CSV table of C-alpha atoms and ligand atoms in Angstrom, one decimal:
chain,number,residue,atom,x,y,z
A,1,UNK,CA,91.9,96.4,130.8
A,2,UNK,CA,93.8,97.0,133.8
A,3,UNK,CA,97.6,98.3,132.6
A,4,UNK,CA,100.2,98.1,135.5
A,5,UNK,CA,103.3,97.2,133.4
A,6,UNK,CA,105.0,96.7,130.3
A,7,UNK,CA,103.6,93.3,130.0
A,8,UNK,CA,100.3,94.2,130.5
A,9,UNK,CA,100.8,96.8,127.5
A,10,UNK,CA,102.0,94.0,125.1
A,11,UNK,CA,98.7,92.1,125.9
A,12,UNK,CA,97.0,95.7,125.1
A,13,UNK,CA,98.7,96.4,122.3
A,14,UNK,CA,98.0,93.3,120.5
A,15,UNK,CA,94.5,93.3,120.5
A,16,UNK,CA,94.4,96.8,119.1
A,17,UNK,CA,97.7,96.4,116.5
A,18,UNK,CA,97.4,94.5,112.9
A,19,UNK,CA,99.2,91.3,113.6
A,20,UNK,CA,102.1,92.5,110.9
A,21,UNK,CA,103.0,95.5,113.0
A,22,UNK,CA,102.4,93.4,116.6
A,23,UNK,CA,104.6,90.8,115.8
A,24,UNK,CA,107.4,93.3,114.2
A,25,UNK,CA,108.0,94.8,117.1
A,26,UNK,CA,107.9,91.6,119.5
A,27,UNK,CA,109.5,89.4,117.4
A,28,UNK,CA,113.2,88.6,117.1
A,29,UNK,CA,115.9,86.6,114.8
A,30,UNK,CA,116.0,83.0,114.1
A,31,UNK,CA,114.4,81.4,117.4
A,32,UNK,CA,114.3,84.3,119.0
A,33,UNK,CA,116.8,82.6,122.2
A,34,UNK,CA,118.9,85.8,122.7
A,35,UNK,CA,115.4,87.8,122.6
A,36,UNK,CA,114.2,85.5,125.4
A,37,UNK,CA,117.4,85.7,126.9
A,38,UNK,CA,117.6,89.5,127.5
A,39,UNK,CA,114.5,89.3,129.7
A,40,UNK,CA,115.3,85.7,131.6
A,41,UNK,CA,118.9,87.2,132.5
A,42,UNK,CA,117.8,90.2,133.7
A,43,UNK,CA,114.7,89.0,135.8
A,44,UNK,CA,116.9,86.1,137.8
A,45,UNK,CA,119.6,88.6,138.5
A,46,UNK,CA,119.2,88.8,142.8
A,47,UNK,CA,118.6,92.6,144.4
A,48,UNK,CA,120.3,92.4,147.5
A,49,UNK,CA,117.9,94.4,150.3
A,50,UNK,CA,119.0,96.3,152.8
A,51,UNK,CA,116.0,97.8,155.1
A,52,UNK,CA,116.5,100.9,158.0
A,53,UNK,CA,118.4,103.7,156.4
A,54,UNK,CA,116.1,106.5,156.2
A,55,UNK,CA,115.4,106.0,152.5
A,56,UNK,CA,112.5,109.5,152.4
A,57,UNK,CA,114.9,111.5,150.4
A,58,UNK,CA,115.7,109.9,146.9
A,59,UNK,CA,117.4,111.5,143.6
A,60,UNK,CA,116.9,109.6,140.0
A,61,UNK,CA,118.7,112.4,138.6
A,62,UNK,CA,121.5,111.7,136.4
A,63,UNK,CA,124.1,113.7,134.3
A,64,UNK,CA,124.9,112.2,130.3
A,65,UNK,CA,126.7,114.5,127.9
A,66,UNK,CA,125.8,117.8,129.3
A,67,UNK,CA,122.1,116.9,129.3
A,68,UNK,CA,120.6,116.3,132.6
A,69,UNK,CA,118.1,113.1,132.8
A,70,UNK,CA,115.3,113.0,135.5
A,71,UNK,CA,115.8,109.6,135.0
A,72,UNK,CA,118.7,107.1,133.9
A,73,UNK,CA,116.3,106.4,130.9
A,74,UNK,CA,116.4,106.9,127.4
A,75,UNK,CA,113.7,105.8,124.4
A,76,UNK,CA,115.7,103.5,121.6
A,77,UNK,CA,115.6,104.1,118.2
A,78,UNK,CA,112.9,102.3,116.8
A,79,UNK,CA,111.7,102.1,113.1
A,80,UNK,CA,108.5,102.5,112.0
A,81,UNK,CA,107.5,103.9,115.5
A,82,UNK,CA,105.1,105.7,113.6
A,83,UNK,CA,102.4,103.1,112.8
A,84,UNK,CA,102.3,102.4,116.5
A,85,UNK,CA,100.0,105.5,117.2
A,86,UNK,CA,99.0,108.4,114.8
A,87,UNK,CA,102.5,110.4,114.1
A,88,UNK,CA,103.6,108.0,116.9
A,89,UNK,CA,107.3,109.4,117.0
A,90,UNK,CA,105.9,113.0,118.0
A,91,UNK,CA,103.7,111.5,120.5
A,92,UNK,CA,106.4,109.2,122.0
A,93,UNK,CA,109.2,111.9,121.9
A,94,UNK,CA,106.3,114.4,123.7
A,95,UNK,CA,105.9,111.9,126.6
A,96,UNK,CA,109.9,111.8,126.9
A,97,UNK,CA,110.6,114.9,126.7
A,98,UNK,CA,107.8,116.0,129.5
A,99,UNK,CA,109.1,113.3,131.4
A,100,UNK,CA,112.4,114.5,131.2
A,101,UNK,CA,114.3,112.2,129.2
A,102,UNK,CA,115.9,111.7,125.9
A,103,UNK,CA,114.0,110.6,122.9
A,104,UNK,CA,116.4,109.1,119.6
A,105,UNK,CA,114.6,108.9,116.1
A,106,UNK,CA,115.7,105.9,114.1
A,107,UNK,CA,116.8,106.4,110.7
A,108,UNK,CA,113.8,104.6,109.8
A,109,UNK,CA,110.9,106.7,111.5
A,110,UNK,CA,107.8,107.5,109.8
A,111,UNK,CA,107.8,111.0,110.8
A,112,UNK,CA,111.1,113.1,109.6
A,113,UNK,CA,113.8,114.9,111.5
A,114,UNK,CA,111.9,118.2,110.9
A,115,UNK,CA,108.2,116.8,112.1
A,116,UNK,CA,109.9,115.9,115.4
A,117,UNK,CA,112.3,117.7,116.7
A,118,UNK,CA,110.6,121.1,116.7
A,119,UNK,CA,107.6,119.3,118.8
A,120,UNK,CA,109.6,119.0,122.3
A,121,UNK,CA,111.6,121.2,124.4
A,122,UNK,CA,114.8,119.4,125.1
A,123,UNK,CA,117.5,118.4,121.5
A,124,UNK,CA,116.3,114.9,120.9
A,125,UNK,CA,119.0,112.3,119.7
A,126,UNK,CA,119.1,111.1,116.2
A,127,UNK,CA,120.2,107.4,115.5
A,128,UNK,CA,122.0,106.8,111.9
A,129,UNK,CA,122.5,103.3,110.1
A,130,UNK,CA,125.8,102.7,108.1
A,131,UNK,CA,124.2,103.1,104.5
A,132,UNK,CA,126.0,102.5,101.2
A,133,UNK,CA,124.7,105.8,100.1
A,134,UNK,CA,126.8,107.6,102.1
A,135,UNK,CA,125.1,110.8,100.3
A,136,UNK,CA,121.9,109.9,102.5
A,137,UNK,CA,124.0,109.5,105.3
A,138,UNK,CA,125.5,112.9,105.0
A,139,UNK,CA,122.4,114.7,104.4
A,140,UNK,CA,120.7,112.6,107.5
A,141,UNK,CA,123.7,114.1,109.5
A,142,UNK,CA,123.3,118.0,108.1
A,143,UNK,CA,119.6,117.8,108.5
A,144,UNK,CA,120.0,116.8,112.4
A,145,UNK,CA,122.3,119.4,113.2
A,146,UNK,CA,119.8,121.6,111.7
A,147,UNK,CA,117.3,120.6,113.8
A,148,UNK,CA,119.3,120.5,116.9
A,149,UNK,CA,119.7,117.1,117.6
A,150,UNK,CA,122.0,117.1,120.6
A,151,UNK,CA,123.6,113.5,120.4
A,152,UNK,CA,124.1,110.3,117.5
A,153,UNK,CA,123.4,107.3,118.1
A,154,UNK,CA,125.2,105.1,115.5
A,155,UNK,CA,123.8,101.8,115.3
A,156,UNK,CA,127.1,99.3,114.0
A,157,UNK,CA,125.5,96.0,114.3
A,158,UNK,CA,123.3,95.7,111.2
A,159,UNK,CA,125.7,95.1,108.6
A,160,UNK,CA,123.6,92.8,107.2
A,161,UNK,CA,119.8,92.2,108.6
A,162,UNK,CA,119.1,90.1,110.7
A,163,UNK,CA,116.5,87.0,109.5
A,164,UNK,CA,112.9,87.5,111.3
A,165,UNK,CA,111.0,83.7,110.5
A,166,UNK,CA,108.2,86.5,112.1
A,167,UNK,CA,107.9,89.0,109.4
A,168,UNK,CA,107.5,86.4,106.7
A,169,UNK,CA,104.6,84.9,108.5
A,170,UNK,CA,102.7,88.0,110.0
A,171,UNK,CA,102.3,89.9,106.4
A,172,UNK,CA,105.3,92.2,106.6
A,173,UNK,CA,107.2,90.7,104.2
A,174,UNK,CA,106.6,87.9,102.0
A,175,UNK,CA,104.0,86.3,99.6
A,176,UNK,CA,101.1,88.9,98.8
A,177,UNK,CA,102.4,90.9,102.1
A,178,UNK,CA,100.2,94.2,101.2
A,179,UNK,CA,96.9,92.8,100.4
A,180,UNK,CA,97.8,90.5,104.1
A,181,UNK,CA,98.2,93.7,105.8
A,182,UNK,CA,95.0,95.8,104.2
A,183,UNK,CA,93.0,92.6,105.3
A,184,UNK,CA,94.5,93.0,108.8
A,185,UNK,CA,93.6,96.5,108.6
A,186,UNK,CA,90.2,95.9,108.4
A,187,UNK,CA,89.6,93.2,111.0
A,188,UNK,CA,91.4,96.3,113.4
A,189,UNK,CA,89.0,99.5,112.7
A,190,UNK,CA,90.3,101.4,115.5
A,191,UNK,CA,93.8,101.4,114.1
A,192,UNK,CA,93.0,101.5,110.6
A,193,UNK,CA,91.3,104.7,111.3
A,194,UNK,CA,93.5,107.0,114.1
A,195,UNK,CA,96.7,105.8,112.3
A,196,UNK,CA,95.9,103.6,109.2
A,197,UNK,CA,94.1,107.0,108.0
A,198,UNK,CA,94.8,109.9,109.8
A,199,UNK,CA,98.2,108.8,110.2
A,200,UNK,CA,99.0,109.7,106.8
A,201,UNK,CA,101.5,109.8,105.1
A,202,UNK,CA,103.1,106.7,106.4
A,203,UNK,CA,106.2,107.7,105.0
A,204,UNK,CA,109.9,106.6,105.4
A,205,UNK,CA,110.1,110.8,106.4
A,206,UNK,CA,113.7,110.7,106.9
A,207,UNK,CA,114.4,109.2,103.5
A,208,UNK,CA,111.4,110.4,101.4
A,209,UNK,CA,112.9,113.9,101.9
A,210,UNK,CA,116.2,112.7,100.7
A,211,UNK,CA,114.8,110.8,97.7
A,212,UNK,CA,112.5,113.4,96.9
A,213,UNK,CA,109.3,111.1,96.9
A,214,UNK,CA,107.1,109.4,98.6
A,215,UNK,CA,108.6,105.7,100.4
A,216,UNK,CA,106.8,103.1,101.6
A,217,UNK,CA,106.8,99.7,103.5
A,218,UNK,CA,108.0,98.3,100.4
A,219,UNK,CA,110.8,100.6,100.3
A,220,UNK,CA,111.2,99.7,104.1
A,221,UNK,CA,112.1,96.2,103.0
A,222,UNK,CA,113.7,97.0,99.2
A,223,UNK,CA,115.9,100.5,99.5
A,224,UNK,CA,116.7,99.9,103.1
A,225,UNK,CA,117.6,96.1,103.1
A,226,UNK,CA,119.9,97.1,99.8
A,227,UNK,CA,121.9,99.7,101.9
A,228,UNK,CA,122.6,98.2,104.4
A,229,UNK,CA,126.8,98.0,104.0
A,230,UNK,CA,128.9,95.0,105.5
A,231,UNK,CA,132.3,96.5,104.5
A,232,UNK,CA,131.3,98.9,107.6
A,233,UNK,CA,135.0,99.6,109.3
A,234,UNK,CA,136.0,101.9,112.0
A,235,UNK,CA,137.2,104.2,109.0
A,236,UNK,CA,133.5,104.8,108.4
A,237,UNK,CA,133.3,106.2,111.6
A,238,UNK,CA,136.4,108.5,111.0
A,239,UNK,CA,134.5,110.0,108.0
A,240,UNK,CA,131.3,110.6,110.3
A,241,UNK,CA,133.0,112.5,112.4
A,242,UNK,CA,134.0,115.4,109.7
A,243,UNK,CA,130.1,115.8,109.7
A,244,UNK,CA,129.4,115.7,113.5
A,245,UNK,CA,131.0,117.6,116.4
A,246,UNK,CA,128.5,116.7,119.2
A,247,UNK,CA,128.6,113.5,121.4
A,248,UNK,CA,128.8,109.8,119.4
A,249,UNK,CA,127.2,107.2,120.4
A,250,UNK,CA,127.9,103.7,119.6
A,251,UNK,CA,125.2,101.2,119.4
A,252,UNK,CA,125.5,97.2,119.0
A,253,UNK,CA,128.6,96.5,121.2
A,254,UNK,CA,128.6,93.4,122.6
A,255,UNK,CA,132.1,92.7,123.0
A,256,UNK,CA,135.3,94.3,125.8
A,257,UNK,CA,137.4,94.7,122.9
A,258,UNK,CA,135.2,96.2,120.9
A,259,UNK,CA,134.4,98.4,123.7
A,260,UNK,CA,137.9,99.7,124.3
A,261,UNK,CA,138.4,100.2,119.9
A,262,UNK,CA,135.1,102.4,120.8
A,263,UNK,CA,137.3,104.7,123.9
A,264,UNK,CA,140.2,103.9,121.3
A,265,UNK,CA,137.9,105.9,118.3
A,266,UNK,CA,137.4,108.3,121.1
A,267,UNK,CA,133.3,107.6,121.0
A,268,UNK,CA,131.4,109.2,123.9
A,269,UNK,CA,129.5,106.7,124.5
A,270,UNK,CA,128.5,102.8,123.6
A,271,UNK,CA,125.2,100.7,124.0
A,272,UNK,CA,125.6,97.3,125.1
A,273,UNK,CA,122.8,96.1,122.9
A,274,UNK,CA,122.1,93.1,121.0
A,275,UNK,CA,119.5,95.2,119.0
A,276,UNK,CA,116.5,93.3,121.2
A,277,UNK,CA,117.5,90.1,119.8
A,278,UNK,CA,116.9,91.2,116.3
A,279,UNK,CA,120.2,90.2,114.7
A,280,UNK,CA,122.6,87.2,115.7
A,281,UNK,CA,120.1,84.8,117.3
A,282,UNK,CA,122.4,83.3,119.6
A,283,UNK,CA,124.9,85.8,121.0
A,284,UNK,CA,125.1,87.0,125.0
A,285,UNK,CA,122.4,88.8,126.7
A,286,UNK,CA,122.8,92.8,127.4
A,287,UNK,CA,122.8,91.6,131.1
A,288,UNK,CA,125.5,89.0,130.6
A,289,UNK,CA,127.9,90.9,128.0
A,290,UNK,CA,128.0,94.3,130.2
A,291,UNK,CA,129.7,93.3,133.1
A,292,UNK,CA,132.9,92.8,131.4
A,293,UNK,CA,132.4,95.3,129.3
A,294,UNK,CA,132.1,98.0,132.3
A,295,UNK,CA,135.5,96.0,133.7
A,296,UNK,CA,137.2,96.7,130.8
A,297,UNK,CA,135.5,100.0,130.4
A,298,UNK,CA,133.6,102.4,133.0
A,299,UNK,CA,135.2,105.6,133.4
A,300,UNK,CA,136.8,106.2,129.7
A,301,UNK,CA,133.3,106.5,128.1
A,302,UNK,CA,129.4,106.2,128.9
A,303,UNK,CA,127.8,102.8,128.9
A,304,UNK,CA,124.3,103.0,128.1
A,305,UNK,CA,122.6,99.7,127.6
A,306,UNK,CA,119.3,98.3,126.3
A,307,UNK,CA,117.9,94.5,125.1
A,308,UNK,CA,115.2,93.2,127.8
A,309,UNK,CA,114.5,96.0,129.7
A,310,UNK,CA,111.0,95.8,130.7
A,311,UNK,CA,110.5,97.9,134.4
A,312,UNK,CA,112.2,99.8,136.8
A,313,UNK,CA,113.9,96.5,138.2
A,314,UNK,CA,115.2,95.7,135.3
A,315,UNK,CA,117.2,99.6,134.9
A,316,UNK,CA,118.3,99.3,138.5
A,317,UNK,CA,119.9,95.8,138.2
A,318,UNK,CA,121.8,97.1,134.4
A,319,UNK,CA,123.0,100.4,136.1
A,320,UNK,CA,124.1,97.4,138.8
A,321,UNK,CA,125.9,95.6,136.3
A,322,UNK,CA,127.8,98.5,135.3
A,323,UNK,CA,125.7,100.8,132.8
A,324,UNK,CA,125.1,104.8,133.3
A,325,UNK,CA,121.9,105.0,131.9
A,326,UNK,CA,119.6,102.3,130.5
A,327,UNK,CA,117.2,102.8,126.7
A,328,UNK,CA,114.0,101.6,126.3
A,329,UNK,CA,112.5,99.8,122.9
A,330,UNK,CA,109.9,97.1,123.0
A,331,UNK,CA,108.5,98.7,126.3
A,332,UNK,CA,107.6,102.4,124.8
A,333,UNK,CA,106.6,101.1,121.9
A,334,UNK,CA,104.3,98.5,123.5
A,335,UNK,CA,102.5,101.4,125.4
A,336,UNK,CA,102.3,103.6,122.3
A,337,UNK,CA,100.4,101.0,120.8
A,338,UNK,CA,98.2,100.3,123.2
A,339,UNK,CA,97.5,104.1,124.4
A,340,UNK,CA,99.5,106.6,122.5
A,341,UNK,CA,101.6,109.1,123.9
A,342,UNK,CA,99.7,108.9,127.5
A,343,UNK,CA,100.2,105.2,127.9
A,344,UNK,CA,104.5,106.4,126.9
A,345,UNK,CA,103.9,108.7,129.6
A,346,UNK,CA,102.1,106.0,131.8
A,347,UNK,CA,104.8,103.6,131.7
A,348,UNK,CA,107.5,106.4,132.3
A,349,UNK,CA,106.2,106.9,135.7
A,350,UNK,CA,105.7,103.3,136.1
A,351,UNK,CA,109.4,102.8,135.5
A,352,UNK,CA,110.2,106.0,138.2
A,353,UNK,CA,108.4,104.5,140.6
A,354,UNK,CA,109.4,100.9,140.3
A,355,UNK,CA,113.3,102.1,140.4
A,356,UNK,CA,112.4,104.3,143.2
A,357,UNK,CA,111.0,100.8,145.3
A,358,UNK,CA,114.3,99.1,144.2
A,359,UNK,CA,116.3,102.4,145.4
A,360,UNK,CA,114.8,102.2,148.1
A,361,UNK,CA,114.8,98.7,149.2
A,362,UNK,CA,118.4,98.4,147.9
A,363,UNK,CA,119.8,101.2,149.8
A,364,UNK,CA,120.5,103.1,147.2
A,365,UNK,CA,119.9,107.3,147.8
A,366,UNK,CA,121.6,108.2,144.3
A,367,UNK,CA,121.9,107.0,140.7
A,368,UNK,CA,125.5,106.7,141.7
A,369,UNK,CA,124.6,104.4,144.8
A,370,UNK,CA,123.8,102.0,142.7
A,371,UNK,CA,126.0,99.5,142.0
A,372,UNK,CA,127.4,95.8,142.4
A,373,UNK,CA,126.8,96.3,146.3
A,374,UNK,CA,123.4,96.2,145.3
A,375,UNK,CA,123.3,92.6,144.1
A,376,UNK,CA,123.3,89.3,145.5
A,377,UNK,CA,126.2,86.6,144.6
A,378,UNK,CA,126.5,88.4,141.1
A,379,UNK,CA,129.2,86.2,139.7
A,380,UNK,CA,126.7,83.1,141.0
A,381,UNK,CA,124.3,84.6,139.8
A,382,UNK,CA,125.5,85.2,136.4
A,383,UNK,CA,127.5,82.1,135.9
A,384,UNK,CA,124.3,79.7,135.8
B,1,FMN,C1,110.7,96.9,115.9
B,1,FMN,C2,112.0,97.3,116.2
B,1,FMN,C3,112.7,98.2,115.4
B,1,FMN,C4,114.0,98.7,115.7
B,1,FMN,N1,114.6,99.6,114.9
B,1,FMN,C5,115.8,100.1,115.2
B,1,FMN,C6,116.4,101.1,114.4
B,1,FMN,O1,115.8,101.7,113.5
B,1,FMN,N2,117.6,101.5,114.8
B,1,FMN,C7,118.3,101.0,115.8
B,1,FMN,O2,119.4,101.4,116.1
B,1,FMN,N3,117.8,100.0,116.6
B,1,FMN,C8,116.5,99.6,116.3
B,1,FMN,N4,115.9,98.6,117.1
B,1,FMN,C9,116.6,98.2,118.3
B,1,FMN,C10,116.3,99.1,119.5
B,1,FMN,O3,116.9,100.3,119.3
B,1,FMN,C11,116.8,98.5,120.8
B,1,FMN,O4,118.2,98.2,120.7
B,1,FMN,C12,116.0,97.2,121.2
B,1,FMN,O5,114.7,97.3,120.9
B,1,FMN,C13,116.3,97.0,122.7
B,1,FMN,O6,115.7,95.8,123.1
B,1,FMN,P1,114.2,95.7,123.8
B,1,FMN,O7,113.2,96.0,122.8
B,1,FMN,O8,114.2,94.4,124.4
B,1,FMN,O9,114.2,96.8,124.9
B,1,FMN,C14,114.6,98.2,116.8
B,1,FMN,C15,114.0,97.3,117.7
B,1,FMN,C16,112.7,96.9,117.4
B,1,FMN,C17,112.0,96.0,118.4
C-alpha cells in the first residue's frame, strides 16, 4: 500500500490491528460529533497565499520550556500505545526523539517510565491523571524525576470517563471482552505474533510497578476507571506542585476562564484539547475554542493544542489560530500501527514537509511568522 499521509495510515493500520485496539484509538464519545468536528474545523479553515518573497530559506525551529523543538510538534499522551507495535512507546518515543521532538508517556502506557526514558537522548515528558490514590500519583511523580522527565503534562479533563458506545462493541470492554479479543488475535497473525507475543508483558508498566504485580487490560478498565476522582480542584494541583519543580502542563482546557485560573495557578503551559473527542461528545472543537483562548491568553503562558490534527496543514492553521506548538495522538499512533517506529518516523517528515509547503506558500519564514495574517476571513471562517 502506498502511505502518503495520516489517513492513509488509518486505512493501514486497520487491516493489520485486532478490531478492539483499531477502533480504541479511532473511536470517540457518544456520537463521536466533537471527534468529527476536530478534523472538519480545522480542514475548512482558509490559508491565505501569498507567492514572490524568496521563500529558499525556512526555519521550523521553535523554543518551549528551555527545550528546543525542530519542529512545533509534540507526540500526546496516549494509553496503551504499547499494543500498537512491539514495546510501541520505546519505538514511538525513538522516532520523536530522532526527529527532534518531544515524546509524553501517558500514565497508562504499557511500557514503564524506566523502559522509556533511558531509550532516547532528549528528557521525554510524562503525562499524570488525577487519581484517587494520590500514593500512585506521588510515586508516578518521584519515579519521573528519577528518570529525567523534563516536563508534566497533567491531563484535568477526565474526571469521570468519558462513554465510548465503540469499546463495548469492538471487544474491549463488555460481554465475554477477552475471549472477543483472543479470537481477534487470531484472525491477525502478524500482530498477534510481533506484539501479541513478543510484546510481552503487556503490562500497565507504570502502575504494575506501583502495585507490585502484574496489570492487565482488565485492570485497564477496573483499577483505572475506579480512580479516576471527580472532586479534582485546583487545590489538587497546589499539592502537585510540592512534588514537581519543572514546567506544568495543563491538558483538557477548553474554556478563556479556565485558561486565565491556569496563568492564575501559575501553570507553564495548557493544551487546548478536548482529549480527541474522547469525553464530552458535544463541546467546541480545539480549532474553534483556541482562538479565544489565545485572546484571553498568549503571552502569560504556552498554548500547545491537539484534537484533529492530522498533517502539516493542520499545525500551521492551530499555530494560526493562536497555539505555540501543536501534539499529535491519533496520527502517531495510526503510523505505529501500521509500521512501527519507521512509519512514526515517516509521518514526522511528512508533517515537516507539509508545514514547510504551507510556510512557504503562506509567507511565513519563521514559526513566529505564522500567525492570523496567514488566514483568510478567519472570523467568517470560523463563524459558519
Ligand atoms: C486511544 C487514546 C488514548 C488516549 N490516552 C490518553 C492518556 O492516557 N492521557 C491523556 O492525557 N490523553 C490521552 N488521550 C488523548 C490524547 O492525548 C490527545 O489529547 C488526543 O488524542 C488528541 O486528538 P487527536 O487524536 O485527534 O490528535 C488519548 C487519546 C486516544 C485516541
Amino acid at each position: 500500500m502506498i502511505i502518503s499521509s495520516a489517513n492513509d495510515y488509518r486505512e493501514a493500520a486497520q487491516r493489520r490491528l485486532p478490531p478492539f485496539l483499531f477502533h480504541y484509538i479511532d473511536g470517540g464519545a457518544y456520537a463521536e460529533y466533537t471527534l468529527k468536528r476536530n478534523v472538519e474545523d480545522l480542514s475548512k479553515i482558509a490559508l491565505r497565499q501569498r507567492v514572490l518573497n524568496d521563500m529558499s530559506q525556512l526555519s521550523l525551529e521553535t523554543q518551549l520550556f528551555d527545550e528546543t523543538l525542530s519542529m512545533p510538534v509534540a507526540l500526546s499522551p496516549v494509553g496503551l500505545t504499547g499494543m500498537y507495535a512491539r514495546r510501541g512507546e520505546v519505538q514511538a518515543a525513538v522516532a520523536a526523539d530522532k526527529k527532534g521532538i518531544p515524546f509524553t508517556l501517558s500514565t497508562v502506557s504499557v511500557c514503564p517510565i524506566e523502559e522509556v526514558a533511558p531509550a532516547i537522548q532528549r528528557p521525554m515528558w510524562f503525562q499524570l491523571y488525577v487519581l484517587r490514590d494520590r500514593g500512585f500519583m506521588k510515586n508516578a511523580l518521584e519515579r519521573a524525576k528519577a528518570a529525567g522527565c523534563s516536563t508534566l503534562v497533567f491531563t484535568v479533563d477526565m474526571p469521570v470517563p468519558g462513554a465510548r458506545y465503540r469499546d463495548a462493541h469492538s471487544g474491549m470492554s463488555g460481554p465475554n471482552a477477552a475471549m472477543r479479543r483472543y479470537m481477534q488475535s487470531c484472525f491477525h497473525p502478524h500482530w498477534a505474533w510481533n506484539v501479541g507475543l513478543l510484546g510481552r508483558p503487556h503490562d500497565l508498566g507504570n502502575i504494575s510497578k506501583y502495585l507490585g504485580k502484574p496489570t492487565g487490560l482488565e485492570d485497564y478498565i477496573g483499577w483505572l476507571g475506579n480512580n479516576f476522582d471527580p472532586s479534582i480542584s485546583w487545590k489538587d494541583l497546589e499539592w502537585i506542585r510540592e512534588f514537581w519543580d519543572g514546567p506544568m502542563v495543563i491538558k483538557g482546557i477548553l474554556d478563556p476562564e479556565d485558561a486565565k485560573d491556569a496563568v492564575r495557578f501559575g501553570a507553564d503551559g495548557i493544551v487546548v484539547s478536548n482529549h480527541g473527542g474522547r469525553q464530552l461528545d458535544g463541546v467546541l472543537s480545539s480549532a474553534r475554542a483556541l482562538p479565544p483562548i489565545a485572546d484571553a491568553v498568549k503571552g502569560d503562558i504556552k498554548i500547545l493544542a491537539d484534537s484533529g490534527i492530522r498533517n502539516g496543514l493542520d499545525v500551521v492553521r492551530m499555530l494560526a489560530l493562536g497555539a505555540d506548538t501543536c501534539m499529535l495522538g491519533r496520527a502517531f499512533v495510526y503510523a505505529l500501527g501500521a509500521a512501527g517506529g519507521e512509519g512514526v518516523a515517516n509521518l514526522l517528515e511528512l508533517i515537516d514537509k507539509e508545514m514547510r509547503v504551507a510556510m512557504t506558500l503562506t509567507g511565513a519564514k519563521t514559526i513566529a511568522d505564522i500567525t492570523a495574517d496567514c488566514l483568510v476571513n478567519l472570523d467568517k471562517v470560523l463563524a459558519e
